[in-house]
GROMACS .gro file of C-alpha atoms in nm:
model
  124
    1UNK     CA    1   6.015   7.027   8.080
    2UNK     CA    2   5.869   7.050   8.420
    3UNK     CA    3   6.133   6.803   8.569
    4UNK     CA    4   6.418   7.061   8.401
    5UNK     CA    5   6.277   7.355   8.557
    6UNK     CA    6   6.233   7.179   8.898
    7UNK     CA    7   6.602   7.069   8.865
    8UNK     CA    8   6.715   7.400   8.762
    9UNK     CA    9   6.497   7.556   9.054
   10UNK     CA   10   6.638   7.319   9.325
   11UNK     CA   11   6.997   7.391   9.182
   12UNK     CA   12   6.929   7.754   9.242
   13UNK     CA   13   6.799   7.708   9.574
   14UNK     CA   14   7.095   7.481   9.690
   15UNK     CA   15   7.318   7.808   9.648
   16UNK     CA   16   7.042   7.997   9.909
   17UNK     CA   17   7.109   7.732  10.200
   18UNK     CA   18   7.155   7.862  10.513
   19UNK     CA   19   7.255   7.510  10.652
   20UNK     CA   20   7.580   7.466  10.424
   21UNK     CA   21   7.857   7.391  10.617
   22UNK     CA   22   8.033   7.735  10.487
   23UNK     CA   23   7.763   7.954  10.630
   24UNK     CA   24   7.835   8.244  10.852
   25UNK     CA   25   7.581   8.274  11.080
   26UNK     CA   26   7.587   8.657  11.248
   27UNK     CA   27   7.392   8.815  11.507
   28UNK     CA   28   7.482   9.199  11.567
   29UNK     CA   29   7.361   9.355  11.931
   30UNK     CA   30   7.323   9.704  12.027
   31UNK     CA   31   7.390   9.655  12.386
   32UNK     CA   32   7.342  10.059  12.513
   33UNK     CA   33   7.103  10.001  12.746
   34UNK     CA   34   6.915  10.314  12.867
   35UNK     CA   35   7.001  10.517  12.614
   36UNK     CA   36   6.822  10.689  12.325
   37UNK     CA   37   7.064  10.652  12.075
   38UNK     CA   38   7.019  10.427  11.748
   39UNK     CA   39   7.221  10.299  11.539
   40UNK     CA   40   7.129  10.327  11.152
   41UNK     CA   41   7.265  10.223  10.823
   42UNK     CA   42   7.417   9.937  10.901
   43UNK     CA   43   7.594   9.705  10.663
   44UNK     CA   44   7.720   9.325  10.751
   45UNK     CA   45   7.964   9.228  10.465
   46UNK     CA   46   8.125   8.875  10.447
   47UNK     CA   47   8.313   8.799  10.106
   48UNK     CA   48   8.065   8.848   9.843
   49UNK     CA   49   7.748   8.849  10.031
   50UNK     CA   50   7.574   9.186  10.245
   51UNK     CA   51   7.308   9.204  10.454
   52UNK     CA   52   7.168   9.555  10.594
   53UNK     CA   53   6.949   9.674  10.836
   54UNK     CA   54   6.832  10.076  10.861
   55UNK     CA   55   6.849  10.109  11.237
   56UNK     CA   56   6.931   9.899  11.552
   57UNK     CA   57   6.775  10.033  11.849
   58UNK     CA   58   6.936  10.002  12.212
   59UNK     CA   59   6.866   9.644  12.320
   60UNK     CA   60   6.752   9.517  11.983
   61UNK     CA   61   6.961   9.239  11.792
   62UNK     CA   62   6.966   9.147  11.444
   63UNK     CA   63   7.044   8.795  11.287
   64UNK     CA   64   7.143   8.720  10.907
   65UNK     CA   65   7.307   8.391  10.729
   66UNK     CA   66   7.514   8.507  10.489
   67UNK     CA   67   7.662   8.231  10.214
   68UNK     CA   68   7.985   8.397  10.095
   69UNK     CA   69   8.189   8.248   9.770
   70UNK     CA   70   8.369   7.946   9.892
   71UNK     CA   71   8.705   8.160   9.799
   72UNK     CA   72   8.575   8.458   9.898
   73UNK     CA   73   8.741   8.658  10.200
   74UNK     CA   74   8.570   8.510  10.491
   75UNK     CA   75   8.673   8.811  10.747
   76UNK     CA   76   8.320   9.017  10.826
   77UNK     CA   77   8.317   9.391  10.827
   78UNK     CA   78   8.046   9.621  10.972
   79UNK     CA   79   7.937   9.956  10.906
   80UNK     CA   80   7.716  10.177  11.092
   81UNK     CA   81   7.612  10.511  11.176
   82UNK     CA   82   7.627  10.651  11.501
   83UNK     CA   83   7.456  10.985  11.517
   84UNK     CA   84   7.666  11.176  11.244
   85UNK     CA   85   7.969  10.940  11.277
   86UNK     CA   86   8.039  10.670  11.062
   87UNK     CA   87   8.177  10.363  11.189
   88UNK     CA   88   8.364  10.058  11.057
   89UNK     CA   89   8.415   9.754  11.244
   90UNK     CA   90   8.654   9.481  11.091
   91UNK     CA   91   8.619   9.110  11.216
   92UNK     CA   92   8.877   8.871  11.281
   93UNK     CA   93   9.025   8.671  10.947
   94UNK     CA   94   8.873   8.334  10.896
   95UNK     CA   95   8.973   8.056  10.712
   96UNK     CA   96   8.869   8.042  10.312
   97UNK     CA   97   8.538   7.816  10.267
   98UNK     CA   98   8.506   7.754  10.662
   99UNK     CA   99   8.189   7.854  10.820
  100UNK     CA  100   8.114   8.039  11.170
  101UNK     CA  101   7.922   8.156  11.397
  102UNK     CA  102   7.998   8.528  11.529
  103UNK     CA  103   7.795   8.761  11.761
  104UNK     CA  104   7.883   9.135  11.732
  105UNK     CA  105   7.836   9.360  12.035
  106UNK     CA  106   7.809   9.752  11.993
  107UNK     CA  107   7.842   9.943  12.349
  108UNK     CA  108   7.680  10.280  12.407
  109UNK     CA  109   8.011  10.442  12.285
  110UNK     CA  110   7.964  10.294  11.975
  111UNK     CA  111   8.276  10.042  11.999
  112UNK     CA  112   8.226   9.686  11.906
  113UNK     CA  113   8.365   9.325  11.986
  114UNK     CA  114   8.304   9.004  11.886
  115UNK     CA  115   8.293   8.664  12.005
  116UNK     CA  116   8.328   8.357  11.719
  117UNK     CA  117   8.367   8.002  11.665
  118UNK     CA  118   8.436   7.801  11.338
  119UNK     CA  119   8.119   7.565  11.264
  120UNK     CA  120   7.967   7.319  11.398
  121UNK     CA  121   7.954   7.538  11.727
  122UNK     CA  122   7.687   7.749  11.948
  123UNK     CA  123   7.714   8.093  12.109
  124UNK     CA  124   7.353   8.053  12.265
   0.00000   0.00000   0.00000
């Protein structure tokens, strides 16, 4: 019985493994130096996986590892607020099943851009 439970748990945890080759490794940066503005209600969505943060201060960055389904759309979508304005950024389309790294950079005026590469790779 214990062995069956251990196997079930290891199978469940395998689905949460950010080291999988199809994982999406993301970093969101707010590069508004000298600004007092904050970004709020951030949500990063890739396929069926989503992560969120309540706020991002100028000069701050957040990281996330997302695990969309193997057949899910891989295009990253970032939703956020800058003051009272809702913003939506749609990233590049990616091949189904592909893992990648992406750095999303948000400027003081709220515009976003990104650098990305298919895994294995590095953007550091």
